[in-house]
PDB file of C-alpha atoms and ligand atoms in Angstrom:
ATOM      1  CA  MET A   1     -31.436  65.352 -22.919  1.00  0.00           C
ATOM      2  CA  GLN A   2     -32.851  65.492 -26.467  1.00  0.00           C
ATOM      3  CA  VAL A   3     -35.860  67.779 -26.974  1.00  0.00           C
ATOM      4  CA  GLU A   4     -38.170  67.079 -29.922  1.00  0.00           C
ATOM      5  CA  GLU A   5     -40.731  69.745 -30.861  1.00  0.00           C
ATOM      6  CA  THR A   6     -44.060  68.545 -32.255  1.00  0.00           C
ATOM      7  CA  GLU A   7     -46.566  70.159 -34.611  1.00  0.00           C
ATOM      8  CA  ILE A   8     -48.394  71.585 -31.599  1.00  0.00           C
ATOM      9  CA  ASN A   9     -46.746  74.361 -29.642  1.00  0.00           C
ATOM     10  CA  GLY A  10     -46.023  73.311 -26.073  1.00  0.00           C
ATOM     11  CA  VAL A  11     -46.127  69.523 -26.610  1.00  0.00           C
ATOM     12  CA  VAL A  12     -42.560  68.227 -26.675  1.00  0.00           C
ATOM     13  CA  GLY A  13     -40.788  64.884 -26.747  1.00  0.00           C
ATOM     14  CA  LEU A  14     -37.934  64.501 -24.268  1.00  0.00           C
ATOM     15  CA  THR A  15     -35.327  61.742 -24.339  1.00  0.00           C
ATOM     16  CA  PRO A  16     -33.016  61.698 -21.311  1.00  0.00           C
ATOM     17  CA  ARG A  17     -29.474  60.443 -21.832  1.00  0.00           C
ATOM     18  CA  ARG A  18     -28.697  56.785 -21.016  1.00  0.00           C
ATOM     19  CA  PHE A  19     -25.233  55.961 -19.663  1.00  0.00           C
ATOM     20  CA  ALA A  20     -24.573  52.419 -20.895  1.00  0.00           C
ATOM     21  CA  ASP A  21     -21.992  50.000 -19.567  1.00  0.00           C
ATOM     22  CA  ASP A  22     -21.517  46.245 -19.241  1.00  0.00           C
ATOM     23  CA  ARG A  23     -24.245  46.105 -16.549  1.00  0.00           C
ATOM     24  CA  GLY A  24     -26.887  47.907 -18.625  1.00  0.00           C
ATOM     25  CA  TRP A  25     -27.603  51.643 -18.354  1.00  0.00           C
ATOM     26  CA  PHE A  26     -28.380  54.549 -16.021  1.00  0.00           C
ATOM     27  CA  SER A  27     -30.589  57.548 -16.777  1.00  0.00           C
ATOM     28  CA  GLU A  28     -31.851  60.574 -14.893  1.00  0.00           C
ATOM     29  CA  THR A  29     -35.470  60.168 -15.993  1.00  0.00           C
ATOM     30  CA  TRP A  30     -36.507  63.469 -14.436  1.00  0.00           C
ATOM     31  CA  ASN A  31     -34.375  66.386 -13.279  1.00  0.00           C
ATOM     32  CA  GLN A  32     -36.132  69.678 -12.539  1.00  0.00           C
ATOM     33  CA  ARG A  33     -32.994  71.695 -13.384  1.00  0.00           C
ATOM     34  CA  THR A  34     -32.428  69.874 -16.692  1.00  0.00           C
ATOM     35  CA  LEU A  35     -36.011  70.579 -17.734  1.00  0.00           C
ATOM     36  CA  LYS A  36     -35.710  74.240 -16.632  1.00  0.00           C
ATOM     37  CA  ASP A  37     -32.529  74.583 -18.704  1.00  0.00           C
ATOM     38  CA  ALA A  38     -34.572  73.219 -21.640  1.00  0.00           C
ATOM     39  CA  GLY A  39     -37.161  75.951 -21.080  1.00  0.00           C
ATOM     40  CA  LEU A  40     -39.621  73.772 -19.155  1.00  0.00           C
ATOM     41  CA  ASP A  41     -39.912  75.362 -15.699  1.00  0.00           C
ATOM     42  CA  ILE A  42     -42.484  72.959 -14.265  1.00  0.00           C
ATOM     43  CA  GLU A  43     -43.562  71.992 -10.748  1.00  0.00           C
ATOM     44  CA  PHE A  44     -44.870  68.385 -10.542  1.00  0.00           C
ATOM     45  CA  VAL A  45     -46.867  67.349  -7.481  1.00  0.00           C
ATOM     46  CA  GLN A  46     -48.123  63.809  -8.230  1.00  0.00           C
ATOM     47  CA  ASP A  47     -46.714  60.661  -9.835  1.00  0.00           C
ATOM     48  CA  ASN A  48     -49.045  58.143 -11.464  1.00  0.00           C
ATOM     49  CA  HIS A  49     -48.342  54.573 -12.591  1.00  0.00           C
ATOM     50  CA  SER A  50     -50.769  52.422 -14.577  1.00  0.00           C
ATOM     51  CA  PHE A  51     -50.519  48.798 -15.693  1.00  0.00           C
ATOM     52  CA  SER A  52     -52.504  47.626 -18.704  1.00  0.00           C
ATOM     53  CA  ALA A  53     -52.546  43.865 -19.324  1.00  0.00           C
ATOM     54  CA  PRO A  54     -54.339  43.677 -22.684  1.00  0.00           C
ATOM     55  CA  LYS A  55     -52.699  44.899 -25.883  1.00  0.00           C
ATOM     56  CA  HIS A  56     -54.745  47.788 -27.374  1.00  0.00           C
ATOM     57  CA  THR A  57     -55.894  49.072 -24.002  1.00  0.00           C
ATOM     58  CA  VAL A  58     -56.961  52.709 -24.500  1.00  0.00           C
ATOM     59  CA  ARG A  59     -56.910  55.056 -21.524  1.00  0.00           C
ATOM     60  CA  GLY A  60     -58.401  58.434 -22.475  1.00  0.00           C
ATOM     61  CA  LEU A  61     -59.136  60.935 -23.743  1.00  0.00           C
ATOM     62  CA  HIS A  62     -58.994  62.636 -20.353  1.00  0.00           C
ATOM     63  CA  TYR A  63     -58.460  66.091 -18.839  1.00  0.00           C
ATOM     64  CA  GLN A  64     -58.900  67.916 -15.566  1.00  0.00           C
ATOM     65  CA  SER A  65     -60.481  71.374 -15.856  1.00  0.00           C
ATOM     66  CA  PRO A  66     -59.206  74.442 -14.023  1.00  0.00           C
ATOM     67  CA  PRO A  67     -58.517  75.061 -11.146  1.00  0.00           C
ATOM     68  CA  ALA A  68     -57.002  71.529 -11.186  1.00  0.00           C
ATOM     69  CA  ALA A  69     -55.748  71.373 -14.797  1.00  0.00           C
ATOM     70  CA  GLN A  70     -52.842  68.967 -15.149  1.00  0.00           C
ATOM     71  CA  GLY A  71     -49.708  69.099 -17.224  1.00  0.00           C
ATOM     72  CA  LYS A  72     -48.224  65.588 -17.644  1.00  0.00           C
ATOM     73  CA  LEU A  73     -44.806  64.134 -18.316  1.00  0.00           C
ATOM     74  CA  VAL A  74     -45.430  60.604 -19.628  1.00  0.00           C
ATOM     75  CA  ARG A  75     -42.992  57.725 -19.964  1.00  0.00           C
ATOM     76  CA  VAL A  76     -43.147  53.947 -20.362  1.00  0.00           C
ATOM     77  CA  LEU A  77     -41.540  51.605 -17.858  1.00  0.00           C
ATOM     78  CA  ARG A  78     -42.491  48.350 -19.665  1.00  0.00           C
ATOM     79  CA  GLY A  79     -43.897  47.798 -23.154  1.00  0.00           C
ATOM     80  CA  GLU A  80     -44.930  50.483 -25.617  1.00  0.00           C
ATOM     81  CA  ILE A  81     -47.719  53.030 -26.137  1.00  0.00           C
ATOM     82  CA  PHE A  82     -48.858  55.480 -28.748  1.00  0.00           C
ATOM     83  CA  ASP A  83     -49.345  58.601 -26.644  1.00  0.00           C
ATOM     84  CA  VAL A  84     -51.758  61.288 -27.877  1.00  0.00           C
ATOM     85  CA  ALA A  85     -52.380  64.914 -26.939  1.00  0.00           C
ATOM     86  CA  VAL A  86     -55.298  66.938 -28.350  1.00  0.00           C
ATOM     87  CA  ASP A  87     -55.119  70.724 -28.203  1.00  0.00           C
ATOM     88  CA  VAL A  88     -58.309  72.092 -26.593  1.00  0.00           C
ATOM     89  CA  ARG A  89     -57.058  75.597 -25.820  1.00  0.00           C
ATOM     90  CA  LYS A  90     -59.875  77.698 -27.355  1.00  0.00           C
ATOM     91  CA  SER A  91     -57.495  80.481 -28.404  1.00  0.00           C
ATOM     92  CA  SER A  92     -54.969  78.086 -29.971  1.00  0.00           C
ATOM     93  CA  PRO A  93     -54.503  78.017 -33.779  1.00  0.00           C
ATOM     94  CA  THR A  94     -54.201  74.219 -33.407  1.00  0.00           C
ATOM     95  CA  PHE A  95     -57.473  73.838 -31.442  1.00  0.00           C
ATOM     96  CA  GLY A  96     -58.865  70.350 -32.113  1.00  0.00           C
ATOM     97  CA  LYS A  97     -55.605  69.103 -33.592  1.00  0.00           C
ATOM     98  CA  TRP A  98     -53.762  66.069 -32.177  1.00  0.00           C
ATOM     99  CA  VAL A  99     -50.203  64.825 -32.055  1.00  0.00           C
ATOM    100  CA  GLY A 100     -48.990  61.355 -31.146  1.00  0.00           C
ATOM    101  CA  MET A 101     -45.662  59.766 -30.285  1.00  0.00           C
ATOM    102  CA  ASN A 102     -44.500  56.188 -29.709  1.00  0.00           C
ATOM    103  CA  LEU A 103     -43.090  55.922 -26.189  1.00  0.00           C
ATOM    104  CA  SER A 104     -41.502  52.658 -25.084  1.00  0.00           C
ATOM    105  CA  ALA A 105     -39.320  51.216 -22.356  1.00  0.00           C
ATOM    106  CA  ASP A 106     -36.731  50.639 -25.097  1.00  0.00           C
ATOM    107  CA  ASN A 107     -36.642  54.137 -26.603  1.00  0.00           C
ATOM    108  CA  GLY A 108     -36.864  55.904 -23.226  1.00  0.00           C
ATOM    109  CA  LYS A 109     -38.834  58.716 -24.857  1.00  0.00           C
ATOM    110  CA  GLN A 110     -41.117  60.925 -22.785  1.00  0.00           C
ATOM    111  CA  LEU A 111     -43.912  63.276 -23.867  1.00  0.00           C
ATOM    112  CA  TYR A 112     -44.644  66.532 -22.051  1.00  0.00           C
ATOM    113  CA  ILE A 113     -48.257  67.623 -22.383  1.00  0.00           C
ATOM    114  CA  PRO A 114     -49.100  71.021 -20.880  1.00  0.00           C
ATOM    115  CA  THR A 115     -52.463  71.997 -19.403  1.00  0.00           C
ATOM    116  CA  GLY A 116     -55.160  72.637 -22.014  1.00  0.00           C
ATOM    117  CA  PHE A 117     -54.953  69.224 -23.671  1.00  0.00           C
ATOM    118  CA  LEU A 118     -56.898  65.985 -23.767  1.00  0.00           C
ATOM    119  CA  HIS A 119     -54.555  63.070 -23.081  1.00  0.00           C
ATOM    120  CA  GLY A 120     -54.809  59.402 -23.911  1.00  0.00           C
ATOM    121  CA  PHE A 121     -52.748  56.434 -24.991  1.00  0.00           C
ATOM    122  CA  VAL A 122     -53.135  53.018 -26.530  1.00  0.00           C
ATOM    123  CA  THR A 123     -50.888  50.152 -25.468  1.00  0.00           C
ATOM    124  CA  LEU A 124     -49.165  48.371 -28.336  1.00  0.00           C
ATOM    125  CA  VAL A 125     -48.071  45.278 -26.415  1.00  0.00           C
ATOM    126  CA  GLU A 126     -49.434  43.298 -23.468  1.00  0.00           C
ATOM    127  CA  ASN A 127     -48.477  44.162 -19.875  1.00  0.00           C
ATOM    128  CA  THR A 128     -47.532  47.773 -20.517  1.00  0.00           C
ATOM    129  CA  GLU A 129     -46.673  50.046 -17.608  1.00  0.00           C
ATOM    130  CA  VAL A 130     -46.906  53.828 -17.896  1.00  0.00           C
ATOM    131  CA  ALA A 131     -45.625  56.339 -15.341  1.00  0.00           C
ATOM    132  CA  TYR A 132     -46.403  60.047 -15.517  1.00  0.00           C
ATOM    133  CA  LYS A 133     -45.805  63.117 -13.443  1.00  0.00           C
ATOM    134  CA  CYS A 134     -48.657  65.611 -12.991  1.00  0.00           C
ATOM    135  CA  THR A 135     -48.585  69.333 -12.244  1.00  0.00           C
ATOM    136  CA  ASP A 136     -51.743  69.216 -10.111  1.00  0.00           C
ATOM    137  CA  PHE A 137     -53.484  66.777  -7.821  1.00  0.00           C
ATOM    138  CA  TYR A 138     -56.189  64.318  -8.849  1.00  0.00           C
ATOM    139  CA  THR A 139     -59.468  66.191  -8.448  1.00  0.00           C
ATOM    140  CA  PRO A 140     -62.435  63.989  -9.403  1.00  0.00           C
ATOM    141  CA  GLU A 141     -64.872  66.907  -9.608  1.00  0.00           C
ATOM    142  CA  CYS A 142     -62.660  68.442 -12.325  1.00  0.00           C
ATOM    143  CA  ASP A 143     -62.185  65.158 -14.226  1.00  0.00           C
ATOM    144  CA  GLY A 144     -63.605  64.957 -17.755  1.00  0.00           C
ATOM    145  CA  GLY A 145     -63.285  63.025 -20.988  1.00  0.00           C
ATOM    146  CA  VAL A 146     -63.977  62.856 -24.711  1.00  0.00           C
ATOM    147  CA  ALA A 147     -64.488  59.749 -26.862  1.00  0.00           C
ATOM    148  CA  PHE A 148     -61.120  58.406 -28.037  1.00  0.00           C
ATOM    149  CA  ASP A 149     -62.563  57.501 -31.449  1.00  0.00           C
ATOM    150  CA  ASP A 150     -64.423  60.761 -32.025  1.00  0.00           C
ATOM    151  CA  PRO A 151     -64.875  61.264 -35.783  1.00  0.00           C
ATOM    152  CA  ASP A 152     -64.182  65.012 -35.600  1.00  0.00           C
ATOM    153  CA  LEU A 153     -60.809  64.427 -33.909  1.00  0.00           C
ATOM    154  CA  ALA A 154     -60.073  61.491 -36.262  1.00  0.00           C
ATOM    155  CA  ILE A 155     -57.105  60.241 -34.232  1.00  0.00           C
ATOM    156  CA  ASP A 156     -55.201  57.454 -35.976  1.00  0.00           C
ATOM    157  CA  TRP A 157     -54.467  55.116 -33.054  1.00  0.00           C
ATOM    158  CA  GLY A 158     -52.855  52.555 -35.366  1.00  0.00           C
ATOM    159  CA  ILE A 159     -54.964  49.650 -34.102  1.00  0.00           C
ATOM    160  CA  PRO A 160     -57.701  47.584 -35.803  1.00  0.00           C
ATOM    161  CA  LYS A 161     -61.231  49.033 -35.589  1.00  0.00           C
ATOM    162  CA  ASN A 162     -63.209  47.765 -32.567  1.00  0.00           C
ATOM    163  CA  SER A 163     -60.045  46.317 -30.973  1.00  0.00           C
ATOM    164  CA  ALA A 164     -59.719  48.921 -28.194  1.00  0.00           C
ATOM    165  CA  VAL A 165     -60.074  47.701 -24.590  1.00  0.00           C
ATOM    166  CA  LEU A 166     -61.825  50.508 -22.684  1.00  0.00           C
ATOM    167  CA  SER A 167     -63.058  51.304 -19.196  1.00  0.00           C
ATOM    168  CA  THR A 168     -66.817  51.668 -18.823  1.00  0.00           C
ATOM    169  CA  LYS A 169     -66.242  55.384 -18.307  1.00  0.00           C
ATOM    170  CA  ASP A 170     -64.210  55.786 -21.504  1.00  0.00           C
ATOM    171  CA  ALA A 171     -66.665  53.696 -23.521  1.00  0.00           C
ATOM    172  CA  ALA A 172     -69.388  56.204 -22.583  1.00  0.00           C
ATOM    173  CA  ALA A 173     -67.292  59.373 -23.050  1.00  0.00           C
ATOM    174  CA  PRO A 174     -69.025  62.319 -24.788  1.00  0.00           C
ATOM    175  CA  LYS A 175     -68.368  63.380 -28.365  1.00  0.00           C
ATOM    176  CA  PHE A 176     -66.017  66.280 -29.102  1.00  0.00           C
ATOM    177  CA  ALA A 177     -68.970  68.226 -30.580  1.00  0.00           C
ATOM    178  CA  ASP A 178     -70.608  68.131 -27.130  1.00  0.00           C
ATOM    179  CA  PHE A 179     -67.395  69.141 -25.333  1.00  0.00           C
ATOM    180  CA  ASN A 180     -67.197  72.737 -24.131  1.00  0.00           C
ATOM    181  CA  SER A 181     -63.501  73.334 -23.476  1.00  0.00           C
ATOM    182  CA  PRO A 182     -62.756  74.944 -20.101  1.00  0.00           C
ATOM    183  CA  PHE A 183     -59.359  76.108 -21.421  1.00  0.00           C
ATOM    184  CA  ALA A 184     -58.833  79.652 -22.719  1.00  0.00           C
TER     185      ALA A 184
HETATM  186  C1  LIG B   1     -56.216  59.360 -12.588  1.00  0.00           C
HETATM  187  C2  LIG B   1     -56.409  58.920 -11.165  1.00  0.00           C
HETATM  188  C3  LIG B   1     -57.285  57.916 -10.848  1.00  0.00           C
HETATM  189  N1  LIG B   1     -57.442  57.534  -9.553  1.00  0.00           N
HETATM  190  C4  LIG B   1     -58.365  56.424  -9.263  1.00  0.00           C
HETATM  191  C5  LIG B   1     -59.790  56.687  -9.738  1.00  0.00           C
HETATM  192  C6  LIG B   1     -60.281  55.328 -10.186  1.00  0.00           C
HETATM  193  O1  LIG B   1     -60.899  54.655  -9.084  1.00  0.00           O
HETATM  194  C7  LIG B   1     -59.021  54.559 -10.559  1.00  0.00           C
HETATM  195  C8  LIG B   1     -58.840  54.421 -12.045  1.00  0.00           C
HETATM  196  O2  LIG B   1     -58.977  55.729 -12.611  1.00  0.00           O
HETATM  197  P1  LIG B   1     -59.160  55.896 -14.172  1.00  0.00           P
HETATM  198  O3  LIG B   1     -60.026  54.800 -14.706  1.00  0.00           O
HETATM  199  O4  LIG B   1     -59.571  57.335 -14.410  1.00  0.00           O
HETATM  200  O5  LIG B   1     -57.654  55.650 -14.679  1.00  0.00           O
HETATM  201  P2  LIG B   1     -57.174  55.914 -16.191  1.00  0.00           P
HETATM  202  O6  LIG B   1     -58.211  55.464 -17.157  1.00  0.00           O
HETATM  203  O7  LIG B   1     -55.819  55.343 -16.286  1.00  0.00           O
HETATM  204  O8  LIG B   1     -57.113  57.493 -16.260  1.00  0.00           O
HETATM  205  C9  LIG B   1     -55.940  58.189 -16.575  1.00  0.00           C
HETATM  206  O9  LIG B   1     -55.731  58.018 -17.936  1.00  0.00           O
HETATM  207  C10 LIG B   1     -55.201  59.051 -18.719  1.00  0.00           C
HETATM  208  C11 LIG B   1     -54.105  58.471 -19.560  1.00  0.00           C
HETATM  209  C12 LIG B   1     -54.757  60.266 -18.017  1.00  0.00           C
HETATM  210  O10 LIG B   1     -54.009  61.058 -18.565  1.00  0.00           O
HETATM  211  C13 LIG B   1     -55.257  60.571 -16.670  1.00  0.00           C
HETATM  212  O11 LIG B   1     -54.160  60.717 -15.785  1.00  0.00           O
HETATM  213  C14 LIG B   1     -56.179  59.598 -16.101  1.00  0.00           C
HETATM  214  O12 LIG B   1     -57.479  60.012 -16.462  1.00  0.00           O
HETATM  215  O13 LIG B   1     -57.924  55.299 -10.009  1.00  0.00           O
HETATM  216  C15 LIG B   1     -56.762  58.120  -8.513  1.00  0.00           C
HETATM  217  O14 LIG B   1     -56.930  57.753  -7.338  1.00  0.00           O
HETATM  218  N2  LIG B   1     -55.895  59.142  -8.810  1.00  0.00           N
HETATM  219  C16 LIG B   1     -55.687  59.566 -10.106  1.00  0.00           C
HETATM  220  O15 LIG B   1     -54.877  60.492 -10.327  1.00  0.00           O
END
């Protein structure tokens, strides 16, 4: 498995090996021992799968606060996304900074995002399916969000202005300036 550090400590790209033959390919998309050998000793408890029909669907920026903070291992089953993590660990030297990575069914890349981050993605093609493993259970009372297009975060989503397809919740998400991070 290839491990790709990013500019933010703790957020890493992972590309599992694909064994190709005349039929196609095989890949271990998640192996707890392989991740532990790569220094990622993580216990996942929930798998999520979302389907986004429109191109430029944005899901995020979301987090769950402690005691239900979630680490996520994100991958794309169909289509392509630009996956974004924003560091909101108050003690982090990269607090408020973001990193993004193109994940697609073709490149097989995954992004590991530890607890203490806002997470969101934009789909780059129609009918995109995203699957991600979480380190804690869905806990609505701990669920929170920040506006994906917040000017202080200044995330470059790579899509035309006003083209994002959002949920009602995400369209009304608070600004980063009004966000009080629950992460140390
Ligand atoms: C996240 C989640 C949602 N739900 C229910 C709650 C809603 O009735 C429905 C849709 O939820 P939501 O609109 O929050 O789904 P997304 O906009 O895809 O949210 C996700 O998007 C970004 C990318 C994330 O990283 C989070 O995992 C998550 O916030 O599924 C559940 O039953 N369990 C869950 O774990």
